[in-house]
PDB file of C-alpha atoms in Angstrom:
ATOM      1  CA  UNK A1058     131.286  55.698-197.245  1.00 84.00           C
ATOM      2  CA  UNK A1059     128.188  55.837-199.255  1.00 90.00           C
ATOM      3  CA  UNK A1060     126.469  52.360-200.273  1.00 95.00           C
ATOM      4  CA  UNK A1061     123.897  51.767-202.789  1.00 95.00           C
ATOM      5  CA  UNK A1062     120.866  50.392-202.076  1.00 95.00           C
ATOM      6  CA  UNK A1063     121.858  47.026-203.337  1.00 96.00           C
ATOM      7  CA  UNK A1064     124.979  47.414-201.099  1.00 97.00           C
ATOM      8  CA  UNK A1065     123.048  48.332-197.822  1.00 97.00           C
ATOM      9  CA  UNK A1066     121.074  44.719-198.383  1.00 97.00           C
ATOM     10  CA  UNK A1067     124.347  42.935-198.362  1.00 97.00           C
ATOM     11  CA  UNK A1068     125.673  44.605-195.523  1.00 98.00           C
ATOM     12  CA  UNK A1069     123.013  43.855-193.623  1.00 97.00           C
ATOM     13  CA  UNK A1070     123.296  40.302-193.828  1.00 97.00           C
ATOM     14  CA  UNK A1071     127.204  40.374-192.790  1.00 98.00           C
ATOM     15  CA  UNK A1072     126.338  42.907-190.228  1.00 98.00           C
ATOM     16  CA  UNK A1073     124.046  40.899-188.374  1.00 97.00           C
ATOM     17  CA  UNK A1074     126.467  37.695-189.239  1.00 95.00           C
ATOM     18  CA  UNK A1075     129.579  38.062-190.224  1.00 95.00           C
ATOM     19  CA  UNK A1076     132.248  36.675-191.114  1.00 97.00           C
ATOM     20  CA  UNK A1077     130.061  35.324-194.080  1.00 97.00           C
ATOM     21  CA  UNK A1078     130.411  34.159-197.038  1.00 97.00           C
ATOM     22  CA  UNK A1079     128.975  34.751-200.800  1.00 97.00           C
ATOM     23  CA  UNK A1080     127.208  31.906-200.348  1.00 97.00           C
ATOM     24  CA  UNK A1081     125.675  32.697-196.822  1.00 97.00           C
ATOM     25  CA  UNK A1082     124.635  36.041-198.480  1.00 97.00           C
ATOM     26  CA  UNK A1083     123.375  34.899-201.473  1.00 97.00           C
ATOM     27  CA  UNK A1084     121.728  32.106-199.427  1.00 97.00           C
ATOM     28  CA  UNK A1085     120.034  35.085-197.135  1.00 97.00           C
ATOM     29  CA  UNK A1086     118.580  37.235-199.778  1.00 97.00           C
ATOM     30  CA  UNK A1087     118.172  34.980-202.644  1.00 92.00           C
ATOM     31  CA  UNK A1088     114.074  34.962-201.925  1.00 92.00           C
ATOM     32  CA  UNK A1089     113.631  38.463-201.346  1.00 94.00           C
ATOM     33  CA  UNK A1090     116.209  39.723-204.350  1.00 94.00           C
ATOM     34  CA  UNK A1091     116.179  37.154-206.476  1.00 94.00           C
ATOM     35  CA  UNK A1092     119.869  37.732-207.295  1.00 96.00           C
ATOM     36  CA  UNK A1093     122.457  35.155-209.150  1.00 96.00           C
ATOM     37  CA  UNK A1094     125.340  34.003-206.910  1.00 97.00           C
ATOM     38  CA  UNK A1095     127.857  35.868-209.551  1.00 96.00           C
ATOM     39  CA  UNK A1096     125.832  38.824-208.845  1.00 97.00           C
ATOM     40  CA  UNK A1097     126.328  38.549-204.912  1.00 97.00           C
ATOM     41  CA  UNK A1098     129.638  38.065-205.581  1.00 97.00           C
ATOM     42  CA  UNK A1099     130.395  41.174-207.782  1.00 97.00           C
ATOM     43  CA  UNK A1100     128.913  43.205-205.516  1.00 98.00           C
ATOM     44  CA  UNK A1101     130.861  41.380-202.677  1.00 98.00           C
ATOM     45  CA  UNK A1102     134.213  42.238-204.699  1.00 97.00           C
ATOM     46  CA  UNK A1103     133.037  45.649-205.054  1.00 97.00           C
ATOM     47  CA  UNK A1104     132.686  46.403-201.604  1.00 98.00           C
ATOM     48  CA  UNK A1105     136.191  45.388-200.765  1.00 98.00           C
ATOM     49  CA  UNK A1106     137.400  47.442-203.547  1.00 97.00           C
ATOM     50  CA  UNK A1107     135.085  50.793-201.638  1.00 96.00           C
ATOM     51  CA  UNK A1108     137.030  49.244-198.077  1.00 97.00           C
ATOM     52  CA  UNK A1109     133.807  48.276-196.069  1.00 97.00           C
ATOM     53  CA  UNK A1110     134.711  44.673-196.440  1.00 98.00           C
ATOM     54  CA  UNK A1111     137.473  42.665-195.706  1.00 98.00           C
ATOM     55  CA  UNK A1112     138.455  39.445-197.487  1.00 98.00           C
ATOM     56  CA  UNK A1113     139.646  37.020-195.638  1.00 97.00           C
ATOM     57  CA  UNK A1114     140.159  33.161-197.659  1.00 96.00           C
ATOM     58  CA  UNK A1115     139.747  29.923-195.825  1.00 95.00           C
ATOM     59  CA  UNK A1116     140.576  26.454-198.437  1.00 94.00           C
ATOM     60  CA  UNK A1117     138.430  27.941-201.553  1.00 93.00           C
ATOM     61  CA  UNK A1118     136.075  30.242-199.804  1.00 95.00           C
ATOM     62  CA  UNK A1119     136.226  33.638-199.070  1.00 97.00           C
ATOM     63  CA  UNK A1120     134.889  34.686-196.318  1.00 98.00           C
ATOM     64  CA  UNK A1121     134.266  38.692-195.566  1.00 98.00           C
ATOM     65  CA  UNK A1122     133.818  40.768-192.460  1.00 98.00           C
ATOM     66  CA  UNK A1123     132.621  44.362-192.615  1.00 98.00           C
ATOM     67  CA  UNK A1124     135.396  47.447-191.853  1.00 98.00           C
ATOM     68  CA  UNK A1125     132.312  49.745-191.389  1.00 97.00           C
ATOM     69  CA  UNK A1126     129.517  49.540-188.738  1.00 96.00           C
ATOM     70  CA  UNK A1127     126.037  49.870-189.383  1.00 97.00           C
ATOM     71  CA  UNK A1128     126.390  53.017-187.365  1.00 96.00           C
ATOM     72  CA  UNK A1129     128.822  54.880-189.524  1.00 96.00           C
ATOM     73  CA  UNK A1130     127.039  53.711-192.759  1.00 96.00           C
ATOM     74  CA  UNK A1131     123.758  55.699-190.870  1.00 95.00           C
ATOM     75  CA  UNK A1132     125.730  58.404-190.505  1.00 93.00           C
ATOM     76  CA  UNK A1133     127.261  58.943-194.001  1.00 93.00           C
ATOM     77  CA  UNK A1134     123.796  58.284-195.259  1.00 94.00           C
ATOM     78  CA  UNK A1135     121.732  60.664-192.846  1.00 92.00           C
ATOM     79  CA  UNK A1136     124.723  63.366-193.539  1.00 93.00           C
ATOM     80  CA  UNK A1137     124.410  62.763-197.591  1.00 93.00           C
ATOM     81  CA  UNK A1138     120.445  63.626-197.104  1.00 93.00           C
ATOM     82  CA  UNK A1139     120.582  66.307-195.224  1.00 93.00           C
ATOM     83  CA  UNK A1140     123.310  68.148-197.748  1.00 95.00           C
ATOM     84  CA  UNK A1141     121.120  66.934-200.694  1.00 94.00           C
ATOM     85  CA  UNK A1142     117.643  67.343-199.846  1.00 94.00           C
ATOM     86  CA  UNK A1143     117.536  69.765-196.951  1.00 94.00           C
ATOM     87  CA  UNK A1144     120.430  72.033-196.994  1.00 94.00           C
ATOM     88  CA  UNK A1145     122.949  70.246-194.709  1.00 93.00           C
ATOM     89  CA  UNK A1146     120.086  71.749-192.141  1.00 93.00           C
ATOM     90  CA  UNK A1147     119.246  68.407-189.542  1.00 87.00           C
ATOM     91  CA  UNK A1148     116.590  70.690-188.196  1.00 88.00           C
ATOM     92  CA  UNK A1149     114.966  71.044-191.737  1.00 91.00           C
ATOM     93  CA  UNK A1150     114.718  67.085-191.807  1.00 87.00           C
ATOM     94  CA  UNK A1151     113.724  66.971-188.236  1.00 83.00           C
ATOM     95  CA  UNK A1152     110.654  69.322-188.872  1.00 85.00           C
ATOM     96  CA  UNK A1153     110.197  67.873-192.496  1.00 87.00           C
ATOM     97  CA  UNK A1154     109.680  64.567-190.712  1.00 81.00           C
ATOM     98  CA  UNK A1155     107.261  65.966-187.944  1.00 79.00           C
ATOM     99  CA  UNK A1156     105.010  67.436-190.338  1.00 81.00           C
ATOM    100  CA  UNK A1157     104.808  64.383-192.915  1.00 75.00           C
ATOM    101  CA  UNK A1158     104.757  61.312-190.247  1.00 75.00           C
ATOM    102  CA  UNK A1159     102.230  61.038-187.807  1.00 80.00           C
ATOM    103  CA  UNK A1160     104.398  60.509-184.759  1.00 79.00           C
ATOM    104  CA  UNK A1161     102.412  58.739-181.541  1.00 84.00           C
ATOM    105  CA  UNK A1162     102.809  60.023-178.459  1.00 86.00           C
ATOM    106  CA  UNK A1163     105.218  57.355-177.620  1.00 91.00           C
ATOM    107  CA  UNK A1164     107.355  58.434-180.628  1.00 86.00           C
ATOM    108  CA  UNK A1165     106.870  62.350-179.102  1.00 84.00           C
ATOM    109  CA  UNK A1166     108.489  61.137-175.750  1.00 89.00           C
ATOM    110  CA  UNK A1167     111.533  59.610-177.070  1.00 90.00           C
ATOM    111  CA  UNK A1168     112.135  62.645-179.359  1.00 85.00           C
ATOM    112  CA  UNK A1169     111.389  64.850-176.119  1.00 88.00           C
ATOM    113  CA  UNK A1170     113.870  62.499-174.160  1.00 92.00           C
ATOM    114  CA  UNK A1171     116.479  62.631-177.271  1.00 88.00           C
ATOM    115  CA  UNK A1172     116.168  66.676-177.134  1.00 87.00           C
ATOM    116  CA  UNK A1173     117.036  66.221-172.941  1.00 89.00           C
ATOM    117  CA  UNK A1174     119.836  64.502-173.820  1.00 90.00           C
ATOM    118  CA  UNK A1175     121.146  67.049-176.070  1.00 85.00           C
ATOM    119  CA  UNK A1176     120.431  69.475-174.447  1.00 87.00           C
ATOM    120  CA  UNK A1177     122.401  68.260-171.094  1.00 88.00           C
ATOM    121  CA  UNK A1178     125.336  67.066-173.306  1.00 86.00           C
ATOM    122  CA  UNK A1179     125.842  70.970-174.665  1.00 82.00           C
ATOM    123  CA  UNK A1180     125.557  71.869-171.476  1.00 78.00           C
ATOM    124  CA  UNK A1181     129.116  72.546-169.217  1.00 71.00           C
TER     125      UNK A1181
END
């Protein structure tokens, strides 16, 4: 499932507490977005309509609880940018990455460590 921008923002919130409401979202990003309540809301509405939220009313409140994890919405993403911008080639990105960040020698070891892993789990 690919989410907007917008989309990931909201998710985040009910991700790190959900069940939530519109208002506990709206409440949550209102400083940093400066969006309307009747914009959270759309957007709310729209994400049960793409299935990563479910809707679930208590009195006059809905409250809404993400189908998705944060994990599978990183994956669709990651998988999206590597067909689009690198040829749906994970090494391209990998090295693309290398050469444009400047990775500290901590950040060296864990992808050293990450490759290890790999490389055992391809292993028989």
């Amino acid at each position: 499932m690919q989410l907007s921008e917008a989309e990931w923002k909201l998710m985040s919130v009910l991700w790190r507490a959900a069940p939530g409401s519109a208002r506990d979202v709206h409440d949550a990003l209102a400083e940093s977005s400066g969006w309307a309540y009747t914009t959270v809301k759309t957007m709310l509405d729209r994400l049960v309509e793409k299935g990563a939220l479910r809707p679930k009313a208590r009195g006059k409140q809905t409250f809404y609880t993400p189908t998705v994890s944060q994990d599978e919405a990183r994956s669709t993403a990651v998988q999206t940018l590597v067909e689009r911008a690198f040829d749906g080639k994970l090494t391209t990105l990998v090295a693309h990455m290398a050469d444009d960040a400047e990775l500290s020698a901590k950040d060296r070891a864990e992808l050293e460590s990450l490759l290890g892993k790999l490389e055992r789990k391809s292993k028989p």
